[in-house]
mmCIF file of C-alpha atoms in Angstrom:
data_model
loop_
_atom_site.group_PDB
_atom_site.id
_atom_site.type_symbol
_atom_site.label_atom_id
_atom_site.label_comp_id
_atom_site.label_asym_id
_atom_site.label_seq_id
_atom_site.Cartn_x
_atom_site.Cartn_y
_atom_site.Cartn_z
ATOM 1 C CA LEU E 1 100.878 129.890 23.493
ATOM 2 C CA PHE E 2 100.740 126.969 21.096
ATOM 3 C CA MET E 3 103.285 124.165 21.234
ATOM 4 C CA CYS E 4 103.512 122.637 17.730
ATOM 5 C CA GLY E 5 103.870 118.885 17.427
ATOM 6 C CA GLY E 6 101.961 117.423 20.385
ATOM 7 C CA ALA E 7 103.505 117.997 23.802
ATOM 8 C CA SER E 8 103.457 114.957 26.026
ATOM 9 C CA HIS E 9 101.147 115.313 29.066
ATOM 10 C CA LEU E 10 103.109 112.481 30.633
ATOM 11 C CA GLU E 11 106.421 114.417 30.568
ATOM 12 C CA THR E 12 104.992 117.784 31.546
ATOM 13 C CA PHE E 13 101.975 118.072 33.832
ATOM 14 C CA ASP E 14 100.239 114.664 34.183
ATOM 15 C CA HIS E 15 102.063 112.605 36.786
ATOM 16 C CA LYS E 16 101.513 108.868 36.259
ATOM 17 C CA PRO E 17 103.791 106.789 38.526
ATOM 18 C CA GLN E 18 101.783 103.658 37.734
ATOM 19 C CA LEU E 19 103.456 103.583 34.314
ATOM 20 C CA LYS E 20 106.561 102.356 36.080
ATOM 21 C CA LYS E 21 104.671 99.334 37.361
ATOM 22 C CA TRP E 22 103.571 98.293 33.839
ATOM 23 C CA ALA E 23 106.780 99.265 32.044
ATOM 24 C CA GLY E 24 107.701 96.769 29.335
ATOM 25 C CA LYS E 25 104.207 95.235 28.972
ATOM 26 C CA LYS E 26 102.711 95.274 25.481
ATOM 27 C CA ALA E 27 99.925 97.678 24.891
ATOM 28 C CA SER E 28 97.730 94.862 23.588
ATOM 29 C CA GLU E 29 98.125 93.081 26.992
ATOM 30 C CA ILE E 30 96.632 96.068 28.886
ATOM 31 C CA PHE E 31 94.320 97.902 26.519
ATOM 32 C CA SER E 32 91.437 96.623 24.477
ATOM 33 C CA LYS E 33 91.473 96.528 20.655
ATOM 34 C CA ASP E 34 89.034 99.477 20.590
ATOM 35 C CA ASP E 35 91.375 101.424 22.830
ATOM 36 C CA LEU E 36 94.181 101.019 20.392
ATOM 37 C CA MET E 37 92.328 102.052 17.320
ATOM 38 C CA GLY E 38 92.219 105.530 15.835
ATOM 39 C CA PHE E 39 95.738 106.702 16.455
ATOM 40 C CA ASN E 40 98.386 107.569 13.760
ATOM 41 C CA PRO E 41 97.371 105.478 10.756
ATOM 42 C CA GLU E 42 100.992 105.207 9.652
ATOM 43 C CA LYS E 43 101.978 103.189 12.753
ATOM 44 C CA THR E 44 100.807 100.070 14.520
ATOM 45 C CA VAL E 45 100.595 100.125 18.311
ATOM 46 C CA GLU E 46 99.550 96.615 19.431
ATOM 47 C CA ASN E 47 103.128 95.441 20.116
ATOM 48 C CA CYS E 48 104.302 98.774 21.649
ATOM 49 C CA GLN E 49 105.621 98.571 25.153
ATOM 50 C CA ILE E 50 104.489 100.703 28.087
ATOM 51 C CA LEU E 51 106.993 103.469 28.638
ATOM 52 C CA PRO E 52 107.352 105.022 32.149
ATOM 53 C CA PRO E 53 107.798 108.767 32.487
ATOM 54 C CA VAL E 54 111.319 109.805 31.539
ATOM 55 C CA PHE E 55 111.427 112.836 33.947
ATOM 56 C CA GLU E 56 110.931 113.307 37.671
ATOM 57 C CA PHE E 57 107.831 115.071 38.995
ATOM 58 C CA LYS E 58 107.417 117.128 42.189
ATOM 59 C CA GLN E 59 104.558 118.982 43.760
ATOM 60 C CA HIS E 60 104.758 122.809 43.830
ATOM 61 C CA GLY E 61 102.927 125.784 45.176
ATOM 62 C CA GLN E 62 100.193 125.944 47.787
ATOM 63 C CA CYS E 63 97.994 123.919 45.414
ATOM 64 C CA GLY E 64 100.508 121.063 45.240
ATOM 65 C CA ALA E 65 100.391 120.810 41.418
ATOM 66 C CA TRP E 66 102.606 118.115 39.916
ATOM 67 C CA VAL E 67 105.051 119.523 37.448
ATOM 68 C CA SER E 68 107.935 117.798 35.582
ATOM 69 C CA GLU E 69 111.527 118.721 36.327
ATOM 70 C CA ILE E 70 111.857 120.281 32.865
ATOM 71 C CA TYR E 71 109.801 123.265 33.979
ATOM 72 C CA PRO E 72 111.790 124.606 37.025
ATOM 73 C CA LYS E 73 110.660 128.260 36.521
ATOM 74 C CA LEU E 74 106.987 127.560 35.570
ATOM 75 C CA SER E 75 106.607 125.477 38.745
ATOM 76 C CA SER E 76 107.010 128.693 40.733
ATOM 77 C CA VAL E 77 103.744 130.185 39.360
ATOM 78 C CA VAL E 78 101.439 127.107 39.479
ATOM 79 C CA ASP E 79 99.133 128.830 41.968
ATOM 80 C CA GLU E 80 98.114 131.100 39.078
ATOM 81 C CA ILE E 81 97.427 128.198 36.677
ATOM 82 C CA THR E 82 94.360 126.131 36.011
ATOM 83 C CA PHE E 83 95.344 122.723 34.604
ATOM 84 C CA LEU E 84 92.852 120.893 32.369
ATOM 85 C CA LYS E 85 94.004 117.261 32.596
ATOM 86 C CA SER E 86 91.134 115.549 30.774
ATOM 87 C CA VAL E 87 91.106 117.150 27.327
ATOM 88 C CA ARG E 88 90.027 115.224 24.264
ATOM 89 C CA THR E 89 90.087 116.043 20.559
ATOM 90 C CA ASP E 90 88.962 114.298 17.418
ATOM 91 C CA SER E 91 92.173 113.448 15.616
ATOM 92 C CA ALA E 92 95.694 112.269 16.210
ATOM 93 C CA ILE E 93 96.893 113.810 12.900
ATOM 94 C CA HIS E 94 98.975 116.923 13.283
ATOM 95 C CA SER E 95 97.326 119.099 10.684
ATOM 96 C CA VAL E 96 93.783 118.122 11.704
ATOM 97 C CA GLY E 97 94.572 118.578 15.379
ATOM 98 C CA GLU E 98 95.889 122.055 14.684
ATOM 99 C CA ILE E 99 92.865 123.004 12.615
ATOM 100 C CA ILE E 100 90.456 121.713 15.327
ATOM 101 C CA TRP E 101 92.212 123.657 18.034
ATOM 102 C CA HIS E 102 92.323 126.920 16.037
ATOM 103 C CA THR E 103 88.914 126.820 14.326
ATOM 104 C CA GLY E 104 86.746 124.148 16.120
ATOM 105 C CA HIS E 105 86.346 122.260 12.828
ATOM 106 C CA GLN E 106 88.220 119.385 11.203
ATOM 107 C CA ARG E 107 88.589 120.921 7.771
ATOM 108 C CA ALA E 108 90.178 124.108 6.709
ATOM 109 C CA GLY E 109 88.354 127.303 5.742
ATOM 110 C CA PHE E 110 86.655 128.246 9.033
ATOM 111 C CA PRO E 111 87.526 131.305 11.096
ATOM 112 C CA SER E 112 90.305 131.116 13.644
ATOM 113 C CA MET E 113 89.532 131.489 17.353
ATOM 114 C CA GLY E 114 91.290 134.824 17.215
ATOM 115 C CA SER E 115 89.037 135.966 14.372
ATOM 116 C CA TRP E 116 85.961 135.005 16.373
ATOM 117 C CA VAL E 117 87.195 136.930 19.373
ATOM 118 C CA THR E 118 87.803 140.092 17.418
ATOM 119 C CA TYR E 119 84.471 139.653 15.597
ATOM 120 C CA GLY E 120 82.728 139.434 18.983
ATOM 121 C CA LEU E 121 84.669 142.114 20.909
ATOM 122 C CA GLY E 122 85.803 144.473 18.176
ATOM 123 C CA SER E 123 89.059 146.395 18.394
ATOM 124 C CA GLU E 124 90.308 148.847 20.999
ATOM 125 C CA ARG E 125 92.733 150.578 18.636
ATOM 126 C CA SER E 126 92.346 151.859 15.059
ATOM 127 C CA ASP E 127 96.062 151.979 14.487
ATOM 128 C CA LEU E 128 96.975 148.412 15.576
ATOM 129 C CA PRO E 129 95.552 145.072 14.380
ATOM 130 C CA ALA E 130 93.213 143.391 16.813
ATOM 131 C CA TYR E 131 94.698 139.931 16.186
ATOM 132 C CA VAL E 132 98.480 139.359 16.034
ATOM 133 C CA VAL E 133 100.414 136.096 15.525
ATOM 134 C CA MET E 134 104.106 135.597 16.138
ATOM 135 C CA LYS E 135 105.725 132.345 15.078
ATOM 136 C CA ASP E 136 109.017 130.567 14.477
ATOM 137 C CA GLY E 137 108.034 128.942 11.204
ATOM 138 C CA VAL E 138 105.059 127.571 9.197
ATOM 139 C CA SER E 139 103.208 124.849 11.188
ATOM 140 C CA THR E 140 101.898 121.564 9.725
ATOM 141 C CA ALA E 141 98.403 122.963 8.966
ATOM 142 C CA GLY E 142 99.882 126.156 7.464
ATOM 143 C CA ASP E 143 98.925 129.708 8.069
ATOM 144 C CA GLY E 144 95.359 128.958 7.054
ATOM 145 C CA VAL E 145 94.597 128.393 10.753
ATOM 146 C CA PHE E 146 94.917 132.142 11.254
ATOM 147 C CA GLN E 147 92.495 133.093 8.499
ATOM 148 C CA GLN E 148 89.098 134.780 9.037
ATOM 149 C CA GLY E 149 87.203 132.275 6.880
ATOM 150 C CA MET E 150 83.707 133.679 6.041
ATOM 151 C CA LEU E 151 84.101 136.626 8.525
ATOM 152 C CA PRO E 152 85.010 140.086 7.175
ATOM 153 C CA GLY E 153 88.619 140.460 6.098
ATOM 154 C CA ARG E 154 89.640 142.772 9.031
ATOM 155 C CA HIS E 155 89.383 139.765 11.390
ATOM 156 C CA GLN E 156 92.348 137.926 9.692
ATOM 157 C CA ALA E 157 95.507 137.682 11.814
ATOM 158 C CA ALA E 158 98.396 140.009 11.230
ATOM 159 C CA VAL E 159 101.537 137.830 11.264
ATOM 160 C CA ALA E 160 104.393 139.786 12.790
ATOM 161 C CA GLN E 161 108.138 139.260 13.026
ATOM 162 C CA VAL E 162 110.105 140.436 16.014
ATOM 163 C CA ALA E 163 113.631 141.363 15.070
ATOM 164 C CA ALA E 164 115.719 144.352 16.111
ATOM 165 C CA GLY E 165 115.955 147.009 13.405
ATOM 166 C CA LYS E 166 113.318 145.454 11.197
ATOM 167 C CA PRO E 167 109.681 146.449 10.719
ATOM 168 C CA PRO E 168 107.188 143.966 12.373
ATOM 169 C CA PHE E 169 105.125 143.731 9.137
ATOM 170 C CA PRO E 170 106.179 143.688 5.416
ATOM 171 C CA ASN E 171 106.021 146.953 3.501
ATOM 172 C CA LEU E 172 105.400 149.000 6.601
ATOM 173 C CA SER E 173 108.139 151.512 5.977
ATOM 174 C CA PRO E 174 107.084 154.656 4.036
ATOM 175 C CA ARG E 175 108.270 155.049 0.501
ATOM 176 C CA PRO E 176 111.464 157.167 0.452
ATOM 177 C CA GLY E 177 110.767 160.803 -0.430
ATOM 178 C CA GLN E 178 107.054 160.748 0.404
ATOM 179 C CA ASN E 179 105.815 162.867 3.273
ATOM 180 C CA LEU E 180 102.667 162.135 5.271
ATOM 181 C CA GLU E 181 100.397 164.331 3.184
ATOM 182 C CA GLN E 182 101.585 162.699 -0.047
ATOM 183 C CA ARG E 183 101.037 159.205 1.333
ATOM 184 C CA ARG E 184 97.514 160.185 2.491
ATOM 185 C CA LYS E 185 96.575 161.472 -0.991
ATOM 186 C CA TYR E 186 98.063 158.354 -2.686
ATOM 187 C CA LEU E 187 96.031 156.020 -0.384
ATOM 188 C CA ASP E 188 92.809 158.104 -0.907
ATOM 189 C CA ALA E 189 93.142 157.741 -4.671
ATOM 190 C CA LEU E 190 93.844 154.042 -4.387
ATOM 191 C CA ASN E 191 90.906 153.416 -2.047
ATOM 192 C CA HIS E 192 88.554 155.409 -4.349
ATOM 193 C CA LEU E 193 89.448 153.120 -7.246
ATOM 194 C CA ASN E 194 89.029 150.036 -5.104
ATOM 195 C CA ARG E 195 85.634 151.133 -3.833
ATOM 196 C CA LEU E 196 84.458 151.697 -7.381
ATOM 197 C CA HIS E 197 85.568 148.182 -8.376
ATOM 198 C CA ARG E 198 84.008 146.738 -5.192
ATOM 199 C CA ASP E 199 80.645 148.382 -5.877
ATOM 200 C CA ARG E 200 80.642 146.930 -9.453
ATOM 201 C CA HIS E 201 81.469 143.494 -8.081
ATOM 202 C CA PRO E 202 79.421 142.937 -4.857
ATOM 203 C CA ALA E 203 80.208 139.233 -4.864
ATOM 204 C CA GLN E 204 83.793 139.998 -3.935
ATOM 205 C CA PRO E 205 83.573 141.143 -0.289
ATOM 206 C CA GLU E 206 87.311 140.418 0.250
ATOM 207 C CA LEU E 207 88.047 143.736 -1.491
ATOM 208 C CA SER E 208 86.515 145.564 1.547
ATOM 209 C CA GLY E 209 89.006 143.734 3.722
ATOM 210 C CA ARG E 210 91.854 144.865 1.413
ATOM 211 C CA ILE E 211 90.802 148.514 1.665
ATOM 212 C CA GLU E 212 90.616 148.207 5.488
ATOM 213 C CA ALA E 213 94.107 146.625 5.494
ATOM 214 C CA PHE E 214 95.573 149.508 3.505
ATOM 215 C CA GLU E 215 94.032 152.009 5.978
ATOM 216 C CA MET E 216 95.362 149.998 8.922
ATOM 217 C CA ALA E 217 98.811 149.833 7.432
ATOM 218 C CA PHE E 218 98.861 153.599 6.947
ATOM 219 C CA ARG E 219 97.988 154.182 10.590
ATOM 220 C CA MET E 220 100.426 151.489 11.764
ATOM 221 C CA GLN E 221 103.503 153.116 10.232
ATOM 222 C CA ARG E 222 104.079 154.965 13.484
ATOM 223 C CA SER E 223 102.309 153.038 16.144
ATOM 224 C CA ALA E 224 103.371 149.463 15.200
ATOM 225 C CA THR E 225 107.081 150.283 15.202
ATOM 226 C CA GLU E 226 106.825 151.761 18.672
ATOM 227 C CA VAL E 227 104.850 148.885 20.202
ATOM 228 C CA PHE E 228 107.200 146.236 18.723
ATOM 229 C CA ASP E 229 110.333 148.131 19.754
ATOM 230 C CA LEU E 230 111.692 146.050 22.647
ATOM 231 C CA SER E 231 114.550 148.514 23.167
ATOM 232 C CA ARG E 232 111.956 150.675 25.040
ATOM 233 C CA GLU E 233 111.834 147.997 27.779
ATOM 234 C CA PRO E 234 114.235 148.356 30.770
ATOM 235 C CA LYS E 235 117.112 145.861 31.249
ATOM 236 C CA SER E 236 115.185 144.261 34.148
ATOM 237 C CA MET E 237 112.357 143.167 31.776
ATOM 238 C CA HIS E 238 114.878 141.625 29.312
ATOM 239 C CA ALA E 239 116.457 139.785 32.194
ATOM 240 C CA LEU E 240 113.098 138.582 33.409
ATOM 241 C CA TYR E 241 111.976 137.236 30.019
ATOM 242 C CA GLY E 242 115.271 135.997 28.611
ATOM 243 C CA GLY E 243 116.855 136.597 25.278
ATOM 244 C CA ASN E 244 115.735 133.813 22.925
ATOM 245 C CA GLN E 245 113.186 134.349 20.199
ATOM 246 C CA PHE E 246 110.317 132.777 22.158
ATOM 247 C CA SER E 247 111.053 135.054 25.094
ATOM 248 C CA LYS E 248 111.017 138.089 22.859
ATOM 249 C CA HIS E 249 107.643 137.023 21.519
ATOM 250 C CA CYS E 250 106.319 136.707 25.067
ATOM 251 C CA LEU E 251 107.588 140.167 25.978
ATOM 252 C CA THR E 252 106.120 141.582 22.812
ATOM 253 C CA ALA E 253 102.799 139.886 23.552
ATOM 254 C CA ARG E 254 102.648 141.747 26.891
ATOM 255 C CA ARG E 255 103.330 145.047 25.081
ATOM 256 C CA LEU E 256 100.646 144.286 22.518
ATOM 257 C CA VAL E 257 97.979 143.440 25.092
ATOM 258 C CA GLU E 258 98.964 146.467 27.095
ATOM 259 C CA ASN E 259 98.363 148.562 24.050
ATOM 260 C CA GLY E 260 94.898 147.278 23.261
ATOM 261 C CA VAL E 261 95.498 144.249 21.003
ATOM 262 C CA ARG E 262 92.715 141.819 21.672
ATOM 263 C CA PHE E 263 94.166 138.473 20.790
ATOM 264 C CA VAL E 264 97.862 137.397 20.554
ATOM 265 C CA GLU E 265 99.063 133.927 19.591
ATOM 266 C CA ILE E 266 102.634 132.690 19.802
ATOM 267 C CA LEU E 267 103.606 129.467 18.058
ATOM 268 C CA ASP E 268 106.668 127.560 19.371
ATOM 269 C CA GLY E 269 108.291 124.819 17.346
ATOM 270 C CA ALA E 270 106.286 125.478 14.206
ATOM 271 C CA LYS E 271 109.182 124.843 11.842
ATOM 272 C CA GLY E 272 109.747 121.075 11.992
ATOM 273 C CA ARG E 273 107.044 120.319 14.629
ATOM 274 C CA LEU E 274 109.629 120.454 17.382
ATOM 275 C CA TRP E 275 107.344 118.965 20.051
ATOM 276 C CA ASP E 276 106.702 115.836 17.947
ATOM 277 C CA ALA E 277 108.583 113.380 20.196
ATOM 278 C CA HIS E 278 108.957 110.260 18.062
ATOM 279 C CA GLY E 279 111.981 108.041 18.471
ATOM 280 C CA ASN E 280 113.127 108.817 14.937
ATOM 281 C CA ARG E 281 112.827 112.576 15.482
ATOM 282 C CA GLY E 282 115.478 112.870 18.189
ATOM 283 C CA GLY E 283 113.832 110.920 20.964
ATOM 284 C CA LEU E 284 111.520 111.920 23.798
ATOM 285 C CA ILE E 285 114.087 112.921 26.422
ATOM 286 C CA GLY E 286 116.177 115.390 24.377
ATOM 287 C CA ASN E 287 113.106 116.661 22.571
ATOM 288 C CA HIS E 288 111.074 117.686 25.570
ATOM 289 C CA ARG E 289 114.019 118.793 27.678
ATOM 290 C CA SER E 290 115.232 121.239 24.987
ATOM 291 C CA ASN E 291 111.692 122.456 24.114
ATOM 292 C CA ALA E 292 110.847 123.149 27.780
ATOM 293 C CA ALA E 293 114.141 124.924 28.335
ATOM 294 C CA ARG E 294 113.442 127.162 25.336
ATOM 295 C CA THR E 295 109.984 128.208 26.642
ATOM 296 C CA ASP E 296 110.113 127.890 30.470
ATOM 297 C CA GLN E 297 111.443 131.392 31.246
ATOM 298 C CA GLY E 298 109.334 133.258 28.725
ATOM 299 C CA ILE E 299 106.102 131.706 29.821
ATOM 300 C CA THR E 300 106.867 132.239 33.525
ATOM 301 C CA ALA E 301 107.850 135.839 32.931
ATOM 302 C CA LEU E 302 104.682 136.543 31.035
ATOM 303 C CA ILE E 303 102.515 135.341 33.903
ATOM 304 C CA THR E 304 104.660 137.062 36.531
ATOM 305 C CA ASP E 305 104.814 140.354 34.563
ATOM 306 C CA LEU E 306 101.036 140.434 33.843
ATOM 307 C CA LYS E 307 100.250 139.819 37.533
ATOM 308 C CA ALA E 308 102.693 142.512 38.685
ATOM 309 C CA ARG E 309 101.068 145.038 36.414
ATOM 310 C CA GLY E 310 97.531 144.111 37.579
ATOM 311 C CA MET E 311 96.786 142.786 34.103
ATOM 312 C CA LEU E 312 96.429 139.058 34.801
ATOM 313 C CA GLU E 313 92.834 139.332 36.058
ATOM 314 C CA GLU E 314 91.672 140.691 32.708
ATOM 315 C CA THR E 315 94.107 138.739 30.469
ATOM 316 C CA LEU E 316 93.651 135.062 29.691
ATOM 317 C CA VAL E 317 96.865 133.128 29.107
ATOM 318 C CA ILE E 318 96.457 129.741 27.331
ATOM 319 C CA TRP E 319 99.025 126.984 26.879
ATOM 320 C CA ALA E 320 97.880 124.464 24.270
ATOM 321 C CA THR E 321 99.049 121.770 21.882
ATOM 322 C CA GLU E 322 97.245 119.724 19.225
ATOM 323 C CA PHE E 323 97.212 116.470 21.253
ATOM 324 C CA GLY E 324 99.280 114.550 23.806
ATOM 325 C CA ARG E 325 101.439 111.372 23.568
ATOM 326 C CA THR E 326 100.755 107.669 24.070
ATOM 327 C CA PRO E 327 101.550 105.799 27.369
ATOM 328 C CA PHE E 328 103.473 103.299 25.192
ATOM 329 C CA GLU E 329 106.651 103.528 23.120
ATOM 330 C CA GLU E 330 106.412 103.340 19.372
ATOM 331 C CA ALA E 331 106.767 99.826 17.882
ATOM 332 C CA ASN E 332 108.796 101.082 14.960
ATOM 333 C CA ARG E 333 111.290 103.305 16.659
ATOM 334 C CA GLU E 334 114.658 103.542 14.938
ATOM 335 C CA VAL E 335 117.205 104.890 17.367
ATOM 336 C CA LYS E 336 115.710 106.429 20.564
ATOM 337 C CA MET E 337 112.594 105.950 22.574
ATOM 338 C CA GLY E 338 109.622 108.177 21.731
ATOM 339 C CA ARG E 339 105.867 108.374 22.138
ATOM 340 C CA GLY E 340 103.150 108.376 19.470
ATOM 341 C CA HIS E 341 100.241 110.682 18.828
ATOM 342 C CA HIS E 342 97.427 110.581 21.411
ATOM 343 C CA HIS E 343 94.160 112.509 21.396
ATOM 344 C CA ARG E 344 91.928 110.782 23.981
ATOM 345 C CA GLY E 345 93.316 112.407 27.124
ATOM 346 C CA PHE E 346 95.958 115.122 27.494
ATOM 347 C CA THR E 347 96.641 118.378 29.336
ATOM 348 C CA LEU E 348 96.188 122.060 28.553
ATOM 349 C CA TRP E 349 96.358 124.929 30.989
ATOM 350 C CA MET E 350 95.129 128.475 31.364
ATOM 351 C CA ALA E 351 95.866 131.318 33.753
ATOM 352 C CA GLY E 352 94.205 134.569 34.709
ATOM 353 C CA GLY E 353 91.091 135.974 33.116
ATOM 354 C CA GLY E 354 88.589 134.889 35.809
ATOM 355 C CA LEU E 355 89.811 131.334 36.439
ATOM 356 C CA LYS E 356 90.381 129.584 39.741
ATOM 357 C CA GLY E 357 94.212 129.546 39.966
ATOM 358 C CA GLY E 358 96.053 126.667 41.493
ATOM 359 C CA MET E 359 93.525 124.121 40.334
ATOM 360 C CA SER E 360 93.748 120.808 38.471
ATOM 361 C CA TYR E 361 90.498 119.856 36.777
ATOM 362 C CA GLY E 362 89.679 116.362 35.510
ATOM 363 C CA GLY E 363 92.083 113.543 34.870
ATOM 364 C CA THR E 364 93.114 110.572 32.810
ATOM 365 C CA ASP E 365 93.240 106.984 33.991
ATOM 366 C CA GLU E 366 96.255 105.722 35.951
ATOM 367 C CA LEU E 367 98.280 105.170 32.751
ATOM 368 C CA GLY E 368 97.327 108.496 31.150
ATOM 369 C CA MET E 369 95.463 106.780 28.320
ATOM 370 C CA ASN E 370 91.814 107.960 28.483
ATOM 371 C CA ALA E 371 90.173 111.025 30.016
ATOM 372 C CA ILE E 372 87.825 109.549 32.633
ATOM 373 C CA ASP E 373 87.419 112.223 35.298
ATOM 374 C CA HIS E 374 85.307 115.120 34.039
ATOM 375 C CA PRO E 375 86.436 114.686 30.417
ATOM 376 C CA VAL E 376 86.277 117.873 28.321
ATOM 377 C CA HIS E 377 86.448 118.305 24.575
ATOM 378 C CA VAL E 378 88.289 121.071 22.756
ATOM 379 C CA HIS E 379 84.748 122.397 22.015
ATOM 380 C CA ASP E 380 84.246 122.801 25.766
ATOM 381 C CA VAL E 381 87.550 124.562 26.134
ATOM 382 C CA HIS E 382 86.589 126.949 23.342
ATOM 383 C CA ALA E 383 83.176 127.611 24.890
ATOM 384 C CA THR E 384 84.891 128.401 28.186
ATOM 385 C CA ILE E 385 87.474 130.699 26.634
ATOM 386 C CA LEU E 386 84.719 132.710 24.970
ATOM 387 C CA HIS E 387 82.726 132.828 28.209
ATOM 388 C CA LEU E 388 85.753 134.175 30.100
ATOM 389 C CA LEU E 389 86.001 136.887 27.431
ATOM 390 C CA GLY E 390 82.317 137.852 27.911
ATOM 391 C CA LEU E 391 81.046 135.994 24.857
ATOM 392 C CA ASP E 392 78.237 133.344 24.580
ATOM 393 C CA HIS E 393 79.496 130.665 22.222
ATOM 394 C CA LEU E 394 75.928 129.794 21.262
ATOM 395 C CA ARG E 395 75.124 133.337 20.218
ATOM 396 C CA LEU E 396 78.509 134.248 18.609
ATOM 397 C CA THR E 397 77.473 133.154 15.125
ATOM 398 C CA TYR E 398 77.893 134.274 11.490
ATOM 399 C CA ARG E 399 75.295 133.528 8.839
ATOM 400 C CA HIS E 400 76.969 131.816 5.870
ATOM 401 C CA ASN E 401 75.386 129.710 3.127
ATOM 402 C CA SER E 402 72.107 129.646 4.932
ATOM 403 C CA GLN E 403 73.442 128.391 8.200
ATOM 404 C CA ASP E 404 74.793 129.898 11.393
ATOM 405 C CA VAL E 405 78.472 129.098 11.779
ATOM 406 C CA ARG E 406 80.191 129.274 15.166
ATOM 407 C CA LEU E 407 83.580 128.362 16.762
ATOM 408 C CA THR E 408 82.115 125.399 18.669
ATOM 409 C CA ASP E 409 80.165 123.970 15.677
ATOM 410 C CA VAL E 410 77.094 122.383 17.291
ATOM 411 C CA PHE E 411 78.929 121.301 20.421
ATOM 412 C CA GLY E 412 80.514 122.720 23.538
ATOM 413 C CA ASN E 413 79.655 123.375 27.224
ATOM 414 C CA VAL E 414 81.232 125.967 29.465
ATOM 415 C CA ILE E 415 83.360 124.405 32.265
ATOM 416 C CA HIS E 416 81.794 126.276 35.077
ATOM 417 C CA ASP E 417 83.759 124.466 37.820
ATOM 418 C CA ILE E 418 86.927 126.265 36.909
ATOM 419 C CA LEU E 419 85.477 129.774 36.964
ATOM 420 C CA THR E 420 85.790 132.217 39.898
#
């Protein structure tokens, strides 16, 4: 579950009451010059004022996890969640942050995490893609973050749309007037020609991926429409998840995982970077309140539903964003208060899949500026995700241009303290 735009840890899961004490102080009065370097290059931060949290926090569950008031439903399942409150990444630029999270590298062209997972684990079904993405728009980094990079073409994400009465993938409906036998003969002839061309041009391996995609599309004409058909779910499930598009994506995700799809990603707020809480983009309060309201029920239902079906133990749910937000208000706000981009300490969380539920790991300083307690990098999070899925991030490599490429680049350590 990827929240596009940089969700604020200070308005969601990282309770920092000390911000109230320092409210109104300039950032340059509290933080060093080095502390204030490396954020959004378009904005200066020295004269920004400390901004206290704009929402109330309360403790929930047996674990006593602090959760903002904007997540009333999610607060009911915190005992299933492992919060990582000391995450760091390498850039406060939206596109770069998205690329790092999805591929482990700062530049485009490397395989997505989902591609690595399907490369390592293979596929359970021959009639459904192993890696599916559902989104509400094109994110800042573009759809390149779902590509397979140098991996074989079958590891590219299949981007699906969830809409009643429409096929989940383009061109999935059979051609009118063609029966199954005719379609099979047509595809056999096409694949024969493609293989001839591929064998004459061995330097074009992407053609093998195209042949595999055609075969997959043929097999999906029946299976995909059934799996994506939410009308097959009882009314109780629709009531549990809710009726907005994000909720439908969450319900579809459960159906996909239940039917053997290895890796599913849902992007929220992709069109327009809806979680990007600058003052000139609607303001922090309205931004995060509306975003949380849109996603709260669907996320909670997904965790609740997976647990009720006995699937949460073998399914890893991840809530992520490209970076957090600064403890101080922007100096160049126009109308409403907002926070800037911040990559040196923020919160992600995971649930299920062999994790210690009801745990908060690591932490930022009292103002939420720097990760100081057990800091973890995105590379460490990636290494841990792969470990939970039974994969060794050091050994999951692909030889390309005389070097072994991997999701964690040359970094990453498994966070053993959060594992059961």
